[in-house]
N, CA, C and O of each residue as an XYZ file, in Angstrom:
516
protein
N      96.784     89.141    101.221
C      96.930     90.477    100.428
C      98.332     91.077    100.502
O      98.707     91.800     99.579
N      99.080     90.839    101.479
C     100.432     91.143    101.545
C     101.223     90.340    100.491
O     101.967     90.893     99.682
N     101.053     89.196    100.535
C     101.668     88.158     99.659
C     101.453     88.613     98.305
O     102.454     88.812     97.617
N     100.310     88.810     97.813
C     100.001     89.333     96.440
C     100.803     90.644     96.129
O     101.401     90.819     95.067
N     100.760     91.485     97.085
C     101.389     92.870     96.862
C     102.843     92.573     96.559
O     103.363     93.024     95.539
N     103.464     91.876     97.365
C     105.179     91.676     97.209
C     105.427     90.855     96.153
O     106.471     91.091     95.545
N     104.613     89.770     95.692
C     104.798     89.125     94.497
C     104.666     89.954     93.360
O     105.380     89.715     92.386
N     103.829     90.932     93.333
C     103.630     91.942     92.295
C     104.765     92.877     92.170
O     105.106     93.301     91.065
N     105.388     93.229     93.309
C     106.512     94.107     93.364
C     107.776     93.300     92.965
O     108.647     93.891     92.327
N     107.939     92.025     93.283
C     109.048     91.346     92.776
C     109.031     91.030     91.288
O     110.078     90.915     90.652
N     107.773     90.885     90.720
C     107.585     90.778     89.419
C     107.891     92.008     88.483
O     108.408     91.933     87.368
N     107.487     93.141     89.123
C     107.767     94.323     88.407
C     109.224     94.602     88.651
O     109.760     95.213     87.727
N     109.940     94.322     89.603
C     111.414     94.611     89.763
C     112.187     93.993     88.720
O     113.190     94.543     88.266
N     111.747     92.818     88.295
C     112.339     92.150     87.125
C     112.281     92.841     85.742
O     113.107     92.695     84.841
N     111.228     93.577     85.720
C     110.890     94.272     84.477
C     111.581     95.639     84.200
O     111.918     96.057     83.092
N     111.731     96.248     85.374
C     112.323     97.581     85.405
C     113.123     97.822     86.784
O     112.976     97.024     87.709
N     113.887     98.830     86.889
C     114.564     98.937     88.057
C     114.702    100.466     88.433
O     114.768    101.406     87.640
N     114.733    100.516     89.860
C     114.955    101.988     90.455
C     116.358    102.441     90.444
O     116.647    103.613     90.686
N     117.270    101.504     90.157
C     118.857    101.793     90.197
C     119.127    103.101     89.465
O     119.931    103.905     89.938
N     118.499    103.335     88.358
C     118.823    104.457     87.438
C     118.485    105.736     88.072
O     119.073    106.767     87.745
N     117.424    105.711     89.099
C     117.199    107.044     89.640
C     117.727    107.400     90.881
O     117.400    108.449     91.436
N     118.693    106.430     91.464
C     119.375    106.687     92.718
C     120.849    107.239     92.386
O     121.561    106.597     91.614
N     121.197    108.156     92.837
C     122.571    108.683     92.553
C     123.595    108.534     93.599
O     124.710    108.170     93.226
N     123.401    108.750     94.805
C     124.148    108.734     96.210
C     123.456    107.996     97.136
O     122.832    108.568     98.031
N     123.482    106.861     97.045
C     122.627    106.036     98.178
C     123.072    106.139     99.543
O     122.299    105.870    100.463
N     124.283    106.516     99.749
C     124.779    106.594    101.172
C     124.895    108.029    101.718
O     125.417    108.218    102.817
N     124.360    109.171    100.881
C     124.884    110.449    101.251
C     123.754    110.945    102.467
O     123.939    112.029    103.019
N     122.740    110.202    102.793
C     121.990    110.583    104.061
C     122.407    109.808    105.177
O     122.211    108.596    105.262
N     123.080    110.619    106.180
C     123.621    110.050    107.414
C     122.680    110.316    108.492
O     122.337    111.495    108.580
N     122.174    109.492    109.343
C     121.482    109.880    110.582
C     122.425    110.146    111.637
O     123.523    109.597    111.731
N     121.903    111.109    112.518
C     122.633    111.284    113.794
C     122.393    110.120    114.803
O     121.743    109.139    114.443
N     122.857    110.205    115.938
C     122.661    109.088    116.909
C     121.323    109.208    117.702
O     120.835    108.252    118.305
N     120.774    110.439    117.657
C     119.353    110.640    118.288
C     118.808    111.961    117.805
O     119.404    112.752    117.075
N     117.703    112.084    118.264
C     116.838    113.361    117.644
C     116.787    113.171    116.135
O     117.275    113.993    115.359
N     116.179    112.059    115.754
C     116.144    111.937    114.307
C     114.994    112.791    113.831
O     113.955    112.845    114.488
N     115.153    113.462    112.702
C     114.346    114.406    112.067
C     113.623    113.763    110.770
O     114.329    113.238    109.909
N     112.244    113.801    110.631
C     111.636    113.482    109.494
C     112.011    114.199    108.372
O     112.255    113.697    107.275
N     112.064    115.538    108.690
C     112.154    116.422    107.420
C     113.664    116.481    107.089
O     113.936    116.810    105.934
N     114.591    116.237    107.853
C     116.011    116.198    107.492
C     116.647    114.874    107.168
O     117.649    114.854    106.452
N     116.091    113.687    107.684
C     116.809    112.460    107.318
C     115.598    111.534    106.571
O     115.623    111.267    105.370
N     114.603    111.122    107.446
C     113.660    110.105    107.131
C     112.952    110.371    105.868
O     112.973    109.541    104.960
N     112.324    111.492    105.769
C     111.624    111.981    104.441
C     112.626    112.043    103.169
O     112.361    111.432    102.134
N     113.688    112.755    103.307
C     114.632    112.887    102.277
C     115.222    111.373    101.872
O     115.451    111.073    100.700
N     115.399    110.630    102.784
C     115.853    109.124    102.282
C     114.802    108.569    101.709
O     115.047    108.138    100.582
N     113.537    108.399    102.142
C     112.574    107.773    101.357
C     112.306    108.494    100.064
O     111.870    107.856     99.106
N     112.537    109.765     99.979
C     112.451    110.484     98.566
C     113.480    109.968     97.635
O     113.196    109.609     96.492
N     114.704    109.930     98.139
C     115.824    109.625     97.285
C     115.938    108.110     96.936
O     116.332    107.763     95.822
N     115.559    107.136     97.982
C     115.735    105.762     97.654
C     114.420    104.936     97.254
O     114.445    103.852     96.670
N     113.357    105.570     97.630
C     112.018    104.608     97.535
C     110.991    105.227     96.621
O     110.304    104.522     95.882
N     110.885    106.495     96.663
C     109.832    107.135     95.854
C     109.870    107.220     94.389
O     109.639    108.293     93.833
N     110.151    106.142     93.721
C     110.283    105.936     92.392
C     109.504    105.012     91.800
O     109.248    104.016     92.477
N     108.990    105.094     90.537
C     108.419    104.131     89.916
C     109.235    103.087     89.387
O     110.129    103.425     88.612
N     109.083    101.824     89.677
C     107.930    101.133     90.011
C     107.760    100.930     91.523
O     106.814    100.282     91.972
N     108.638    101.462     92.250
C     108.698    101.228     93.673
C     107.581    102.054     94.389
O     106.412    101.918     94.027
N     107.904    102.863     95.346
C     106.918    103.609     96.053
C     106.721    105.107     95.758
O     106.706    106.005     96.601
N     106.556    105.248     94.265
C     106.119    106.499     93.829
C     105.465    106.304     92.656
O     105.215    105.158     92.285
N     105.086    107.452     91.883
C     104.422    107.419     90.654
C     103.024    107.190     90.841
O     102.499    107.278     91.951
N     102.299    106.849     89.623
C     100.828    106.772     89.693
C     100.325    105.514     90.355
O      99.198    105.488     90.851
N     101.218    104.355     90.376
C     100.550    103.183     90.935
C     101.779    102.691     91.659
O     102.573    101.880     91.181
N     101.866    103.222     92.797
C     103.159    102.787     94.061
C     102.917    101.485     94.471
O     101.772    101.050     94.595
N     103.966    100.799     94.702
C     104.039     99.481     95.285
C     103.345     99.351     96.406
O     103.367    100.329     97.153
N     102.651     98.295     96.786
C     101.762     98.190     98.042
C     100.871     99.360     98.203
O     100.445     99.578     99.336
N     100.515    100.172     97.199
C      99.755    101.336     97.523
C     100.262    102.275     98.534
O      99.528    102.846     99.341
N     101.663    102.434     98.463
C     102.289    103.263     99.481
C     103.166    104.195     98.663
O     104.136    103.816     98.007
N     102.764    105.378     98.755
C     103.358    106.378     97.829
C     104.312    107.157     98.885
O     103.831    107.700     99.880
N     105.588    107.171     98.618
C     106.476    107.755     99.692
C     107.091    108.892     98.994
O     108.219    109.225     99.360
N     106.464    109.596     97.955
C     106.993    110.772     97.362
C     106.745    111.933     98.544
O     105.743    112.038     99.251
N     107.838    112.701     98.555
C     107.827    113.754     99.737
C     106.644    114.857     99.464
O     106.440    115.300     98.334
N     105.895    115.250    100.595
C     106.200    114.622    101.951
C     105.365    113.391    101.893
O     104.299    113.346    101.278
N     105.915    112.322    102.598
C     105.451    110.989    102.835
C     104.824    110.829    104.210
O     104.019    109.908    104.347
N     105.099    111.619    105.247
C     104.810    111.509    106.461
C     103.366    110.742    106.786
O     103.211    109.699    107.423
N     102.468    111.490    106.220
C     100.931    110.963    106.577
C     100.837    109.637    105.688
O      99.958    108.877    106.092
N     101.398    109.281    104.800
C     101.471    107.945    104.006
C     102.038    106.919    105.070
O     101.457    105.849    105.250
N     103.032    107.215    105.682
C     103.575    106.301    106.556
C     102.582    105.847    107.952
O     102.434    104.743    108.477
N     102.028    107.103    108.270
C     101.362    106.803    109.636
C      99.878    106.454    109.362
O      99.181    106.105    110.315
N      99.346    106.528    108.095
C      97.959    106.197    107.744
C      97.921    104.679    107.352
O      96.802    104.166    107.338
N      98.881    103.981    107.068
C      98.896    102.642    106.782
C      98.939    101.756    108.279
O     100.001    101.680    108.896
N      97.984    101.257    108.669
C      97.847    100.621    109.870
C      98.954     99.601    110.146
O      99.037     98.586    109.455
N      99.784     99.848    111.121
C     100.936     98.978    111.643
C     102.124     99.043    110.799
O     103.044     98.244    110.978
N     102.177    100.090    109.738
C     103.482    100.226    109.112
C     104.464    100.956    110.028
O     105.627    100.569    110.144
N     104.043    101.878    110.589
C     104.904    102.684    111.616
C     104.036    102.765    112.935
O     102.960    103.362    112.972
N     104.553    102.166    113.925
C     103.927    102.282    115.284
C     104.851    103.161    116.131
O     105.847    102.684    116.675
N     104.502    104.477    116.237
C     105.290    105.349    116.984
C     105.563    104.841    118.410
O     104.692    104.536    119.225
N     106.994    104.787    118.614
C     107.454    104.257    120.002
C     107.690    102.750    119.954
O     108.172    102.218    120.955
N     107.392    102.011    118.879
C     107.506    100.691    118.902
C     108.064    100.091    117.601
O     107.341     99.348    116.938
N     109.298    100.374    117.211
C     109.823     99.888    116.087
C     109.823     98.598    115.750
O     109.652     98.219    114.592
N     110.024     97.790    116.786
C     110.096     96.232    116.712
C     108.790     95.786    116.051
O     108.808     94.955    115.143
N     107.610     96.359    116.520
C     106.357     95.683    115.834
C     105.760     96.537    114.616
O     104.643     96.348    114.136
N     106.662     97.490    114.198
C     106.232     98.196    113.057
C     106.623     97.448    111.738
O     107.778     97.042    111.605
N     105.736     97.269    110.815
C     105.826     96.473    109.783
C     107.078     97.101    108.879
O     107.836     96.299    108.333
N     107.254     98.241    108.752
C     108.375     98.826    107.972
C     109.586     98.377    108.519
O     110.435     98.099    107.672
N     109.874     98.242    109.566
C     111.099     97.856    110.312
C     111.280     96.303    110.064
O     112.400     95.836    109.857
N     110.101     95.492    110.092
C     110.158     94.197    109.799
C     110.567     93.863    108.353
O     111.254     92.873    108.102
N     110.146     94.678    107.448
C     110.764     94.724    106.052
C     112.053     95.021    105.942
O     112.718     94.373    105.134
N     112.661     96.028    106.704
C     113.977     96.667    106.647
C     115.034     95.553    107.133
O     116.133     95.403    106.598
N     114.513     94.720    108.321
C     115.628     93.904    108.821
C     115.401     92.421    108.337
O     116.026     91.486    108.837
N     114.473     92.259    107.337
C     114.380     90.936    106.674
C     113.367     90.015    107.443
O     113.285     88.852    107.048
N     112.639     90.387    108.429
C     111.710     89.509    109.112
C     110.548     89.232    108.177
O     110.001     88.129    108.141
N     110.164     90.318    107.377
C     109.203     90.109    106.277
C     109.900     90.217    104.877
O     111.115     90.414    104.884
N     109.344     90.124    103.851
C     109.990     90.222    102.614
C     110.960     91.582    102.633
O     110.467     92.702    102.762
N     112.239     91.383    102.505
C     113.074     92.349    102.487
C     112.730     93.627    101.494
O     112.393     93.509    100.316
N     112.872     94.782    102.158
C     112.790     96.212    101.395
C     114.029     96.806    101.741
O     114.481     96.758    102.885
N     114.653     97.427    100.687
C     114.325     97.165     99.341
C     114.803     95.807     98.932
O     115.654     95.163     99.547
N     114.112     95.378     97.714
C     114.236     93.987     97.403
C     115.844     93.730     96.991
O     116.506     94.610     96.442
N     116.331     92.537     97.296
C     117.714     92.296     97.154
C     118.420     92.905     95.944
O     119.532     93.424     96.031
N     117.651     92.808     94.701
C     118.280     93.355     93.514
C     118.357     94.854     93.449
O     118.766     95.384     92.416
N     117.981     95.586     94.511
C     118.050     97.105     94.437
C     119.138     97.400     95.360
O     119.585     96.586     96.169
N     119.654     98.917     95.167
C     120.521     99.332     96.255
C     119.940     99.158     97.596
O     118.753     99.385     97.832
N     120.854     98.723     98.536
C     120.347     98.566    100.028
C     120.585     99.797    100.721
O     121.370    100.640    100.286
N     119.901     99.940    101.840
C     119.927    101.047    102.713
C     121.372    100.694    103.477
O     121.775     99.532    103.508
N     122.043    101.678    104.028
C     123.153    101.424    104.915
C     122.687    101.122    106.325
O     121.543    101.455    106.632
N     123.485    100.508    107.229
C     123.105    100.001    108.495
C     122.702    101.638    109.407
O     121.745    101.779    110.169
N     123.572    102.548    109.102
C     123.237    103.729    109.722
C     121.839    104.248    109.416
O     121.133    104.773    110.277
N     121.407    104.044    107.922
C     119.967    104.504    107.851
C     118.959    103.539    108.300
O     117.860    103.981    108.636
N     119.205    102.170    108.354
C     118.180    101.420    108.985
C     118.149    101.618    110.701
O     117.149    101.441    111.397
N     119.239    101.950    111.095
C     119.290    102.193    112.599
C     118.576    103.462    112.903
O     117.856    103.643    113.885
N     118.848    104.337    111.951
C     118.301    105.698    111.960
C     116.670    105.719    111.927
O     115.986    106.414    112.679
N     116.174    104.857    110.949
C     114.613    104.932    110.867
C     114.136    104.051    112.231
O     113.073    104.411    112.736
N     114.779    103.033    112.797
C     114.264    102.314    114.063
C     114.362    103.487    115.011
O     113.309    103.771    115.582
N     115.530    104.298    115.317
C     115.499    105.204    116.376
C     114.296    106.332    116.193
O     113.674    106.712    117.186
N     113.999    106.850    114.859
C     113.115    107.714    114.639
C     111.736    107.163    115.012
O     110.913    107.901    115.553
N     111.455    105.821    114.723
C     110.196    105.266    115.302
C     110.110    105.304    116.800
O     109.213    105.884    117.412
N     111.154    104.612    117.375
C     111.368    104.542    118.842
C     111.108    105.765    119.663
O     110.511    105.788    120.740
N     111.715    106.943    118.918
C     111.554    108.326    119.454
C     110.168    108.953    119.254
O     109.906    110.106    119.596
N     109.314    108.128    118.686
C     107.830    108.789    118.490
C     107.446    108.795    117.186
O     106.246    108.858    116.920
N     108.371    108.733    116.222
C     108.023    108.944    114.691
C     107.255    110.233    114.419
O     106.187    110.291    113.810
N     107.911    111.240    114.934
C     107.384    112.615    114.900
C     107.692    113.266    113.656
O     108.666    112.936    112.981
N     106.877    114.200    113.324
C     107.070    115.229    112.103
C     107.847    116.271    112.536
O     107.229    117.165    113.113
N     109.088    116.413    112.412
C     109.800    117.457    112.671
C     111.029    117.822    111.763
O     111.707    118.818    112.012
C-alpha cells in the first residue's frame, strides 16, 4: 500500500509542483529544545507540505492532510509519529531518507534545523502546545 501511495505521489509531482506555493522555505527556525507544535511544527507543515498535490487539498497525498491544524492527522496515522520515539516514527524515516524521501527530491527541502526540530519535538513527546 505504501509503495502504491509513493508511486502515485511521484507521478503527480511530475505533473505539477508545490514550489509555486512556498515563499520562504527557511523562515521557520526551531529552538534547541521545548519545540512547539503551534509555533514551529504546525506552521512548518502548513507552509511546506499542506498544498495540493502534496498533503493538502481535497485529495492529499498518502491520505495525509497537513492543513493547519494538522496535529490530529499526524497522531491518528498509526506509526507516523510515535511520541517519544522519533527513530521509529515513519515521518522521521521519510525525512532522513530511510524511506522514500519527503519532500521528494524535486521539491524544496527542509533545512537541517527543521528536520532536527521535528525529531526533537517527537522525542519530547510530540505534544500539542
